């Protein structure tokens, strides 16, 4: 299994971090900062063509710009996308491509996704934005019962593969109950859709373009805390990163760490801490696609190391780590040296004032590694 | 050196006066609320004090937010005070009310204290939801919040109204939502259910012209929100005049209590702040527009002018109220900044209702917390 297909760009690029790295969980902006996005090799991508320094929301804009330019049927819609969106992901697109291609919808998530499914079935490349992943639930029926099952129930006569739904995702430091959720586990339980989560601008653009090109309805969750904080040199031309391929960001021999989105950066720090303080070599894997997920890469890694730690912000019961854990113990039972560790959010609603205690921060993950090693 | 000022005895003041109020627009109704409203001195002073308290409290919250003492989301109500106070003037505390996230004003009119509200904003244990809810989730008796998801509170209001009808207690439920929420599907589902079963519910659309940054013309096929209930009778009311709101609410309450079923009220109002503290509020509307509303239609000024020109109160008296309100807010802010945060045990408390404490799995396999209820 080649780690990078030809369409994947590989570059040993320097990454410029902009987050303040102060001690403690939150910086003065109220943003979570128990991890950094410092210079260093975080992503293996080839430099193909010119690149520009972009943060995460700019990489989204770039991907959408490429799409609207090359695909005349592409349309972008959602709440407040016309002026640029509440996270600036669609800035400038309406002026460039016209108000019949980038337009606002009223406040109706169920309507937005239903409408998007219809547009996709009719042949348009429909890119719907849900303003926060926390608001996606009115559209849950449309996604699970309509979008996911369209091809199956019509015997391949119809499909809404042209649909992509984007939503800001994950905790941000001050979001509390309804601006911090990570609902990927709800959708992982639904065959027929794809769920994708990038960890930085280069992956974001490549994965988003893959989702748009993919002939299945895709949900693309964008870690909102990284919108401004994650800055990289991103190619300006269009490129794709394959779906359902996990990426081994750092090779190691003792412990496999699996995560996606923001948590990758937390685990990167944990891996460094483990190396310095415990002499433990960690292999860090970014799952990238939650559904369908790359079992082969993860299992191969666990077969090598014998220990697995999975981490996500969503509550532990029924979180996606449970699925990974279950599959890995089936495939790699005799390779395991210790029980699989899951470091996740508590089984509570995402809290208001208790957020620093709730999130699976690097110290909790480090503690878990210590226990894995000493089992 | 103290100056002795001859004070006027309260016998000098007009005990009550009648004012002309704006005619409302009607939908599927033959008659509307009266065209005049009678205000007593006591009521006037009460409304003035409550509206001024809401105004000062919101401005204080603005200040505390900018000092980063309040964090997260904070949606301020200043400009819309006449709605909360007027509605409460038309119902009683044994009636029920539910609204969306712009809820600080309603928390106060429904019986909350400024101290509890501010401590909730700062997330302390003295907060009205014990510090666990924050700005959007404040509750008191017969006030069901404080809801974050737009439109989700309206079907809830219908459920409460059903309970009122079922229990036969002559109470009703006021279910509020905004102009943005008016486009949510569940609102129409609620219209249907409450009409079918003749529930004692007053739907109130607080139309402040902007849903976050989207003006009503850009998001609604019909901006006549009072007609959007179709088969439900509706009235459109000037939401900046506390007397208009009160008379309309009384009219609506009488309609519900007589068993005729739901009624829809659109309050045309305005918010001075942006949608929330992260919205400056001037990228989608002009400062001139905000200034104009402030100078021509401010609810507190309107009431003040009415009372002063009819000799129902003196300037000094109103100033004294202002000073008392300011002090109350300062004390509350002091409390809100010094009260301790909730204990860590509260992280897992009240997830479920349970007789015995049970274990909650924590972030790591060996972390278990106890949940109590």
XYZ file of C-alpha atoms in Angstrom:
748
model
C 0.000 0.000 0.000
C 1.911 3.016 -1.227
C 1.514 5.781 1.221
C 1.134 8.519 -1.313
C -0.465 8.187 -4.673
C 0.739 10.251 -7.594
C -1.949 12.785 -7.063
C -0.604 13.499 -3.601
C 1.840 16.302 -3.358
C 4.865 15.824 -1.246
C 6.877 18.668 0.085
C 9.325 19.032 2.916
C 7.894 22.386 3.707
C 8.285 24.576 6.714
C 5.162 25.347 8.546
C 4.597 28.611 10.199
C 2.795 28.482 13.484
C 0.808 31.422 14.666
C -0.769 30.170 17.863
C 0.494 31.585 21.104
C 1.993 28.737 23.067
C 1.438 29.768 26.602
C 1.230 27.471 29.541
C -2.242 26.468 30.426
C -5.184 25.488 28.342
C -6.362 28.753 26.922
C -4.719 31.834 25.545
C -6.037 35.347 25.954
C -8.337 34.928 22.991
C -10.122 32.125 24.789
C -8.794 29.681 22.268
C -7.635 26.301 23.360
C -3.863 26.234 23.241
C -2.695 23.083 24.952
C -1.111 22.240 21.645
C 0.857 24.255 19.144
C 1.175 24.343 15.414
C 4.894 25.126 15.434
C 7.362 24.968 12.552
C 8.345 21.439 11.779
C 7.540 18.610 9.534
C 3.872 17.901 9.992
C 2.850 16.927 6.577
C 4.467 15.043 3.783
C 3.342 16.680 0.602
C 5.104 17.333 -2.684
C 5.453 20.808 -3.945
C 3.805 20.876 -7.328
C 3.452 24.298 -8.755
C 3.292 27.559 -6.880
C 2.213 27.713 -3.267
C 0.863 30.489 -1.089
C 0.793 30.869 2.640
C -2.750 30.022 3.671
C -4.573 29.277 6.863
C -7.337 26.703 7.057
C -10.230 28.894 6.025
C -8.210 30.270 3.139
C -7.420 26.756 1.983
C -11.164 26.077 1.964
C -11.735 29.208 -0.104
C -8.989 28.113 -2.463
C -10.537 24.677 -2.938
C -13.962 26.178 -3.565
C -12.465 28.710 -5.951
C -10.793 25.933 -7.964
C -14.081 24.024 -8.033
C -16.240 26.927 -9.173
C -13.696 27.752 -11.864
C -13.421 24.286 -13.326
C -16.957 22.980 -12.823
C -19.733 25.146 -14.287
C -22.402 23.206 -12.388
C -20.897 23.891 -8.979
C -22.970 25.915 -6.520
C -22.278 26.867 -2.918
C -25.088 27.635 -0.488
C -25.739 27.874 3.207
C -26.393 30.423 5.905
C -24.409 33.629 5.389
C -22.097 32.222 2.714
C -22.703 35.167 0.402
C -20.759 37.746 2.358
C -18.022 35.241 3.024
C -19.378 33.099 5.814
C -19.025 33.391 9.567
C -15.586 31.829 9.332
C -14.627 33.582 6.088
C -14.485 30.367 4.110
C -16.342 31.762 1.109
C -14.902 35.288 0.970
C -14.814 36.736 -2.521
C -16.508 33.823 -4.260
C -19.837 35.521 -4.833
C -18.197 38.541 -6.421
C -16.090 36.322 -8.615
C -18.658 33.767 -9.729
C -22.004 35.462 -9.382
C -24.963 35.404 -7.073
C -26.625 32.469 -8.760
C -23.679 30.250 -7.853
C -22.929 31.418 -4.313
C -26.099 32.210 -2.397
C -27.582 32.367 1.048
C -30.295 30.127 2.352
C -32.679 30.980 5.156
C -32.174 29.449 8.547
C -33.279 25.889 7.845
C -30.736 23.063 8.009
C -33.193 20.365 7.063
C -34.192 22.437 4.071
C -30.600 23.184 3.120
C -29.558 19.551 2.983
C -32.779 18.372 1.388
C -32.431 21.048 -1.242
C -28.772 20.088 -1.692
C -29.690 16.462 -2.283
C -32.161 17.506 -4.932
C -29.673 19.762 -6.654
C -27.085 16.985 -6.614
C -29.486 14.413 -8.017
C -30.346 16.795 -10.817
C -26.680 17.064 -11.764
C -25.297 20.125 -10.033
C -22.182 19.876 -7.892
C -23.862 20.998 -4.695
C -21.707 22.225 -1.816
C -23.838 22.920 1.238
C -22.572 24.651 4.350
C -24.011 23.973 7.767
C -22.936 26.864 9.967
C -21.768 24.721 12.900
C -21.666 20.937 13.121
C -23.802 21.327 16.257
C -26.667 22.476 14.032
C -26.547 19.537 11.673
C -29.130 17.466 13.520
C -32.281 18.842 11.847
C -30.647 17.626 8.648
C -29.809 14.233 10.107
C -32.844 12.587 8.581
C -32.083 13.992 5.155
C -28.464 12.856 5.327
C -29.071 9.402 6.739
C -32.372 8.485 5.174
C -32.198 10.296 1.880
C -28.655 11.095 0.826
C -26.987 7.916 2.068
C -29.553 5.557 0.631
C -30.390 7.136 -2.688
C -28.128 5.046 -4.858
C -28.864 1.866 -2.992
C -32.624 2.098 -3.028
C -32.863 3.158 -6.670
C -30.640 0.341 -7.870
C -28.065 2.854 -9.090
C -30.615 4.716 -11.178
C -30.210 7.866 -9.131
C -27.586 9.122 -6.750
C -26.628 12.317 -4.976
C -22.899 11.789 -5.258
C -22.461 15.410 -6.254
C -23.379 16.542 -2.755
C -20.763 17.720 -0.278
C -21.733 19.112 3.120
C -19.182 21.242 4.996
C -19.425 22.152 8.664
C -17.104 23.699 11.277
C -16.330 21.071 13.897
C -14.750 20.549 17.273
C -13.991 22.486 20.411
C -12.561 25.966 20.295
C -12.064 27.046 23.915
C -15.284 28.942 24.517
C -17.893 27.259 22.390
C -19.682 25.437 25.218
C -22.631 23.182 24.454
C -23.627 24.178 20.947
C -20.531 25.445 19.195
C -18.069 22.702 20.091
C -19.471 19.342 19.137
C -17.783 16.590 17.141
C -20.619 14.509 15.667
C -18.600 12.244 13.364
C -19.617 9.136 15.304
C -23.302 9.663 14.550
C -22.597 9.650 10.828
C -20.047 6.842 10.947
C -22.963 4.561 11.655
C -24.472 5.201 8.227
C -23.286 3.306 5.161
C -23.652 5.349 2.018
C -21.967 8.580 3.041
C -18.340 9.483 3.573
C -17.072 11.452 6.553
C -13.767 13.310 6.229
C -11.806 15.473 8.672
C -8.556 17.293 7.767
C -5.779 18.266 10.170
C -4.362 21.311 8.399
C -4.613 23.533 5.352
C -2.777 21.278 2.891
C -4.913 18.268 3.807
C -8.032 20.410 3.953
C -7.788 21.593 0.394
C -6.822 18.205 -0.987
C -9.440 16.295 0.960
C -12.182 18.804 0.226
C -11.465 18.609 -3.472
C -11.542 14.829 -3.207
C -14.896 14.972 -1.450
C -16.312 17.242 -4.114
C -15.014 14.962 -6.851
C -16.130 11.796 -5.098
C -19.254 10.231 -6.479
C -20.762 9.747 -3.036
C -22.369 12.270 -0.667
C -19.611 13.457 1.659
C -19.599 15.288 4.969
C -16.486 17.403 5.477
C -15.862 18.585 9.024
C -13.443 21.496 9.384
C -11.763 21.931 12.804
C -12.831 25.458 13.632
C -9.992 26.145 16.053
C -7.536 25.651 13.202
C -9.225 28.107 10.848
C -6.812 30.858 11.769
C -4.282 29.001 13.836
C -3.016 26.534 11.251
C -0.953 28.162 8.536
C 0.978 26.378 5.795
C 2.253 26.788 2.296
C -0.587 25.397 0.191
C -0.492 24.828 -3.569
C -2.741 27.254 -5.432
C -3.660 24.776 -8.143
C -6.171 22.033 -7.522
C -4.946 18.726 -6.153
C -6.543 15.809 -4.390
C -5.637 13.663 -1.435
C -7.193 10.200 -1.652
C -10.080 9.387 0.642
C -10.070 6.331 2.884
C -6.298 6.488 3.204
C -4.842 7.168 6.591
C -1.508 8.949 6.706
C 1.400 7.894 8.879
C 2.738 11.273 9.930
C 5.586 9.969 12.022
C 6.957 6.466 12.143
C 7.710 4.790 15.417
C 8.155 1.418 16.991
C 6.570 1.370 20.426
C 3.085 2.880 20.398
C 0.601 3.655 17.644
C -1.333 6.890 18.094
C -4.463 7.413 16.033
C -6.498 10.611 15.824
C -8.018 13.071 13.348
C -8.466 16.808 13.047
C -7.267 19.008 15.914
C -6.281 16.070 18.115
C -3.446 15.161 15.733
C -1.560 18.232 16.882
C -2.140 17.347 20.513
C -0.811 13.835 19.891
C 2.166 15.242 18.027
C 3.185 17.041 21.183
C 2.475 13.921 23.211
C 4.695 11.887 20.885
C 7.511 14.385 21.404
C 6.995 14.311 25.154
C 7.023 10.504 25.109
C 10.256 10.449 23.155
C 12.010 12.963 25.394
C 10.809 11.818 28.753
C 10.176 8.113 28.319
C 12.316 7.208 25.343
C 9.176 5.846 23.727
C 8.933 5.984 19.959
C 5.401 6.714 18.770
C 3.880 6.155 15.364
C 1.303 8.854 14.672
C -1.490 8.149 12.216
C -4.007 10.676 10.914
C -7.118 8.735 9.989
C -8.377 11.540 7.688
C -11.408 9.625 6.461
C -13.681 8.407 9.252
C -16.007 6.522 6.998
C -14.927 4.320 5.266
C -11.777 4.179 7.345
C -8.379 2.746 6.442
C -8.240 -0.384 8.582
C -5.168 -1.689 6.813
C -2.818 1.155 7.739
C -3.885 1.157 11.355
C -3.734 -2.609 11.771
C -0.360 -2.852 10.068
C 0.942 -0.272 12.484
C -0.471 -1.989 15.546
C 0.927 -5.301 14.353
C 4.317 -3.594 14.425
C 4.073 -1.718 17.725
C 1.636 -3.812 19.731
C 0.116 -0.810 21.509
C -2.640 1.539 20.416
C -3.958 4.823 21.718
C -6.895 6.508 20.037
C -7.991 9.997 20.989
C -10.907 12.272 20.124
C -12.861 15.125 21.719
C -16.260 13.472 21.341
C -17.628 11.528 24.343
C -16.022 8.149 24.860
C -19.117 5.932 24.787
C -19.945 5.172 21.205
C -17.249 7.514 19.939
C -15.399 6.475 16.830
C -12.476 5.193 18.886
C -14.743 2.340 19.916
C -15.089 1.172 16.314
C -11.339 1.374 15.702
C -10.627 -0.414 18.962
C -13.033 -3.197 18.190
C -11.704 -3.800 14.694
C -8.074 -3.696 15.791
C -8.608 -6.245 18.543
C -10.238 -8.539 15.965
C -7.385 -8.216 13.499
C -4.402 -7.831 15.782
C -5.392 -9.715 18.925
C -2.172 -11.670 19.291
C -0.025 -8.647 18.481
C -1.403 -6.547 21.329
C 0.895 -6.007 24.307
C -1.612 -3.921 26.257
C -5.315 -3.108 26.131
C -6.171 -0.476 23.585
C -6.388 2.939 25.231
C -9.004 5.522 24.330
C -8.516 9.081 25.561
C -11.703 10.926 24.789
C -14.180 13.424 26.122
C -16.269 12.594 29.140
C -19.732 11.155 28.769
C -21.370 14.515 29.405
C -22.771 17.217 27.162
C -19.950 19.462 26.054
C -19.592 21.695 29.083
C -19.638 25.452 29.467
C -17.185 26.352 32.219
C -15.619 22.907 32.600
C -14.120 22.714 29.125
C -10.445 22.583 30.224
C -11.208 19.539 32.356
C -13.319 17.872 29.751
C -11.019 17.825 26.744
C -8.537 14.994 26.167
C -5.469 17.183 26.546
C -1.853 16.176 26.089
C -1.279 15.341 29.742
C -4.125 12.854 29.775
C -2.768 11.288 26.591
C 0.766 11.205 28.008
C -0.526 9.489 31.105
C -2.221 6.913 28.917
C 1.025 6.217 27.074
C 2.822 5.671 30.359
C 0.224 3.122 31.353
C 0.396 1.435 27.954
C 4.149 1.076 28.207
C 4.143 -0.237 31.731
C 1.271 -2.696 31.310
C -22.107 70.657 52.728
C -25.450 69.186 51.981
C -28.021 70.992 49.960
C -31.575 70.682 51.028
C -33.866 70.440 48.083
C -37.535 70.858 48.596
C -39.025 67.594 47.431
C -42.430 67.340 45.940
C -44.835 65.152 47.769
C -46.065 62.219 45.821
C -49.566 63.525 46.071
C -48.592 66.035 43.392
C -48.202 63.378 40.742
C -50.879 62.196 38.372
C -51.876 58.739 39.553
C -52.745 57.473 36.124
C -53.049 58.612 32.555
C -54.353 57.244 29.309
C -52.227 57.238 26.192
C -53.008 56.701 22.553
C -51.128 53.788 21.150
C -50.453 52.705 17.627
C -53.074 50.671 15.856
C -51.966 47.123 15.210
C -52.193 45.266 11.925
C -54.633 42.381 12.013
C -54.705 39.048 10.278
C -57.869 36.944 10.434
C -59.199 39.056 13.265
C -62.151 41.404 13.297
C -60.965 43.412 16.236
C -57.642 44.056 17.825
C -56.348 45.398 21.099
C -57.653 48.823 22.216
C -56.216 51.998 20.764
C -55.543 53.499 24.150
C -53.690 52.246 27.185
C -53.992 53.323 30.777
C -50.815 53.530 32.795
C -50.738 54.016 36.543
C -47.838 55.732 38.264
C -46.787 52.522 39.986
C -46.834 50.562 36.763
C -44.899 53.286 35.030
C -42.193 53.344 37.642
C -42.044 49.560 37.675
C -41.699 49.324 33.896
C -39.133 52.097 33.904
C -37.067 50.423 36.558
C -37.221 47.009 34.932
C -36.343 48.314 31.486
C -33.518 50.397 32.890
C -32.246 47.362 34.804
C -32.211 45.270 31.646
C -30.471 48.052 29.737
C -27.795 48.595 32.356
C -27.324 44.876 32.887
C -26.726 44.285 29.205
C -24.291 47.177 28.985
C -22.454 45.820 32.006
C -22.309 42.405 30.380
C -20.827 44.088 27.313
C -18.175 45.674 29.504
C -17.364 42.452 31.341
C -17.159 40.575 28.056
C -14.636 43.043 26.692
C -12.634 42.573 29.883
C -12.746 38.841 29.175
C -14.493 38.099 32.434
C -17.473 36.792 30.532
C -16.481 34.416 27.770
C -18.168 32.360 25.163
C -21.345 33.572 23.599
C -23.293 36.575 24.784
C -26.355 37.875 22.961
C -27.500 41.217 24.287
C -31.026 42.476 24.520
C -30.645 46.250 24.736
C -33.135 48.024 22.528
C -35.718 45.295 22.913
C -36.571 45.913 26.569
C -40.146 46.946 25.814
C -40.860 43.445 24.529
C -39.881 41.572 27.677
C -41.415 44.086 30.038
C -44.567 44.593 27.996
C -45.196 40.875 27.631
C -44.793 40.310 31.342
C -47.236 43.158 31.897
C -49.868 41.267 29.934
C -49.462 37.880 31.621
C -48.757 36.694 35.148
C -45.860 34.795 36.671
C -47.976 31.667 36.757
C -48.111 31.687 32.961
C -45.259 30.083 31.083
C -42.680 31.493 28.734
C -39.947 30.118 26.524
C -37.562 31.933 24.253
C -34.330 31.543 22.297
C -30.831 32.659 23.230
C -31.373 36.412 23.620
C -32.772 35.626 27.019
C -31.232 37.849 29.719
C -34.160 40.267 29.692
C -36.726 37.501 30.054
C -34.769 35.840 32.835
C -35.130 39.065 34.766
C -38.806 39.677 34.047
C -39.608 36.083 34.864
C -38.221 36.364 38.371
C -34.465 36.039 38.108
C -32.199 38.485 39.921
C -29.416 40.481 38.328
C -26.901 38.782 40.627
C -27.884 35.319 39.475
C -27.916 36.332 35.837
C -24.494 37.935 35.915
C -22.998 35.068 37.900
C -24.336 32.687 35.252
C -22.690 34.754 32.548
C -19.367 34.441 34.322
C -19.977 30.756 35.019
C -19.962 30.801 38.812
C -21.779 28.649 41.289
C -24.121 31.486 42.238
C -25.417 31.544 38.692
C -29.035 30.863 37.938
C -28.116 27.547 36.283
C -25.298 26.917 38.779
C -22.752 28.092 36.243
C -23.354 25.170 33.909
C -25.398 26.876 31.233
C -23.962 30.268 30.507
C -25.606 33.124 28.628
C -27.909 31.036 26.498
C -29.233 28.696 29.150
C -30.924 30.555 31.993
C -34.065 29.275 33.631
C -36.496 30.230 36.376
C -39.865 28.946 37.504
C -42.224 28.858 34.517
C -39.438 30.142 32.295
C -38.060 27.358 30.161
C -34.984 29.193 28.915
C -32.718 30.168 27.226
C -32.288 27.812 24.163
C -29.355 27.652 21.800
C -30.702 25.845 18.773
C -32.739 28.232 16.668
C -36.419 27.375 16.481
C -36.157 24.302 18.666
C -37.880 26.037 21.572
C -41.191 26.617 19.767
C -42.498 23.029 19.695
C -41.460 22.846 23.356
C -43.721 25.807 24.040
C -46.608 23.969 22.421
C -45.986 21.053 24.736
C -46.130 23.320 27.746
C -49.354 24.820 26.414
C -50.807 21.349 26.075
C -50.003 20.715 29.711
C -51.808 23.916 30.658
C -54.894 22.881 28.726
C -54.741 19.346 30.063
C -54.457 20.493 33.663
C -57.218 23.025 33.159
C -55.406 25.702 35.101
C -56.240 28.591 32.774
C -52.550 29.223 32.197
C -50.965 29.772 28.822
C -47.550 29.553 27.255
C -45.760 32.355 25.416
C -43.396 30.924 22.818
C -40.904 33.414 21.386
C -38.681 33.206 18.359
C -36.918 35.615 16.036
C -37.232 36.647 12.426
C -34.478 34.201 11.429
C -36.103 31.308 13.255
C -39.396 32.028 11.517
C -38.036 30.101 8.530
C -37.424 26.887 10.455
C -39.651 23.940 9.557
C -40.466 23.052 13.143
C -42.217 26.384 13.635
C -44.764 25.450 10.999
C -45.156 22.004 12.466
C -45.969 23.707 15.748
C -48.485 26.058 14.134
C -50.310 23.033 12.810
C -50.349 21.066 16.038
C -51.368 23.960 18.246
C -54.158 25.004 15.887
C -55.455 21.489 15.516
C -55.633 20.965 19.253
C -56.518 24.586 20.141
C -53.623 24.972 22.528
C -53.359 28.096 24.711
C -50.146 29.316 23.130
C -49.127 32.812 22.097
C -46.495 32.680 19.362
C -44.405 35.814 19.438
C -41.989 36.666 16.653
C -39.497 39.269 17.879
C -38.666 40.813 14.562
C -35.535 42.895 15.088
C -34.999 43.157 11.320
C -31.802 41.094 11.239
C -31.078 37.410 11.697
C -27.432 37.736 12.659
C -26.377 39.736 9.620
C -29.163 38.811 7.250
C -31.918 41.374 6.865
C -35.491 40.141 6.722
C -35.902 40.975 3.028
C -33.009 38.700 2.144
C -34.159 35.638 4.002
C -37.949 35.601 3.981
C -40.290 35.228 1.063
C -42.897 36.952 3.213
C -41.724 39.461 5.801
C -45.230 39.741 7.229
C -44.379 37.410 10.035
C -47.732 37.898 11.741
C -49.421 36.347 8.720
C -47.085 33.394 8.442
C -49.281 31.348 10.755
C -51.781 31.327 7.893
C -54.842 29.906 9.641
C -53.678 31.306 12.988
C -54.913 34.862 13.707
C -52.091 37.369 13.937
C -51.325 40.902 15.024
C -48.345 43.091 14.239
C -47.337 45.364 17.085
C -44.889 48.196 17.627
C -42.374 46.420 19.855
C -40.613 49.587 20.974
C -43.628 50.865 22.909
C -44.082 49.006 26.167
C -47.748 49.950 26.340
C -48.451 48.646 22.841
C -46.807 45.367 23.736
C -48.691 45.108 26.985
C -52.096 45.766 25.454
C -51.412 43.361 22.624
C -50.308 40.678 25.071
C -53.418 41.186 27.181
C -55.535 40.858 24.069
C -53.679 37.734 22.979
C -53.901 36.210 26.447
C -57.645 36.771 26.542
C -57.913 35.106 23.133
C -56.050 32.034 24.361
C -57.779 31.775 27.674
C -61.181 31.864 26.008
C -60.317 28.574 24.360
C -59.981 29.913 20.830
C -56.542 28.380 20.386
C -53.235 29.914 19.348
C -52.537 33.469 18.265
C -49.466 34.954 16.671
C -47.914 38.296 17.603
C -45.160 39.986 15.628
C -43.245 42.556 17.655
C -41.378 45.012 15.494
C -38.354 45.840 17.530
C -34.644 46.597 17.205
C -31.426 45.582 18.877
C -28.654 48.103 19.356
C -25.855 45.610 19.747
C -24.820 43.189 17.060
C -26.114 39.640 17.030
C -23.627 38.647 19.713
C -20.488 40.089 21.229
C -18.436 38.883 18.289
C -20.567 40.925 15.905
C -19.911 44.683 15.826
C -23.320 45.080 14.268
C -22.355 47.635 11.662
C -21.305 45.587 8.672
C -24.872 44.894 7.616
C -26.562 48.069 8.832
C -25.467 51.669 9.096
C -24.565 53.465 12.287
C -27.051 56.110 11.203
C -29.824 53.559 11.282
C -28.940 52.505 14.807
C -28.651 56.131 15.877
C -32.004 56.947 14.370
C -33.761 54.187 16.244
C -32.016 55.206 19.446
C -33.114 58.794 19.137
C -36.627 58.292 17.820
C -37.883 55.011 19.225
C -35.897 54.102 22.314
C -38.332 52.292 24.620
C -36.986 53.745 27.854
C -36.969 57.313 26.540
C -40.490 56.875 25.235
C -41.780 55.820 28.614
C -39.791 58.499 30.391
C -41.149 61.249 28.143
C -44.692 60.025 28.612
C -44.406 59.975 32.364
C -42.696 63.331 32.636
C -45.011 65.154 30.261
C -48.031 63.843 32.134
C -46.538 64.679 35.507
C -46.530 61.098 36.597
C -43.022 61.300 37.999
C -40.263 63.820 38.445
C -36.875 63.883 36.822
C -35.231 63.525 40.205
C -37.264 60.458 40.992
C -36.283 58.786 37.759
C -32.682 59.754 38.351
C -32.863 58.126 41.758
C -34.115 54.973 40.105
C -31.206 55.153 37.671
C -28.753 55.463 40.527
C -30.329 52.572 42.413
C -30.227 50.441 39.274
C -26.603 51.270 38.667
C -25.742 50.253 42.198
C -27.648 46.997 41.855
C -25.754 46.189 38.679
C -22.396 47.079 40.238
C -23.079 44.829 43.206
C -24.138 42.040 40.906
C -21.026 42.439 38.770
C -18.910 42.368 41.898
C -20.600 39.160 42.982
C -20.259 37.680 39.530
C -16.531 38.297 39.441
C -15.777 37.088 42.958
C -18.069 34.108 43.382
C -16.172 30.819 43.046
C -16.603 28.570 40.054
C -18.684 25.430 40.417
C -16.865 22.441 41.947
C -15.388 19.893 39.586
C -17.924 17.289 40.727
C -20.533 19.313 38.893
C -18.950 18.294 35.592
C -20.776 14.995 35.777
C -23.750 15.890 37.899
C -27.261 15.897 36.492
C -26.554 13.998 33.304
C -29.372 11.605 34.100
C -31.903 11.455 36.902
C -30.695 8.654 39.088
C -31.330 7.474 42.615
C -27.894 6.056 43.112
C -24.755 7.830 41.991
C -23.310 6.075 38.966
C -19.956 6.024 37.269
C -19.213 8.218 34.320
C -16.370 7.220 32.080
C -13.767 9.859 31.834
C -11.231 10.922 29.324
C -8.969 7.948 29.983
C -9.838 4.299 30.725
C -8.963 4.625 34.394
C -10.691 7.936 35.006
C -14.095 7.422 36.433
C -16.153 10.200 37.879
C -19.304 9.902 39.884
C -22.518 11.369 38.625
C -25.046 12.457 41.155
C -28.465 13.936 40.652
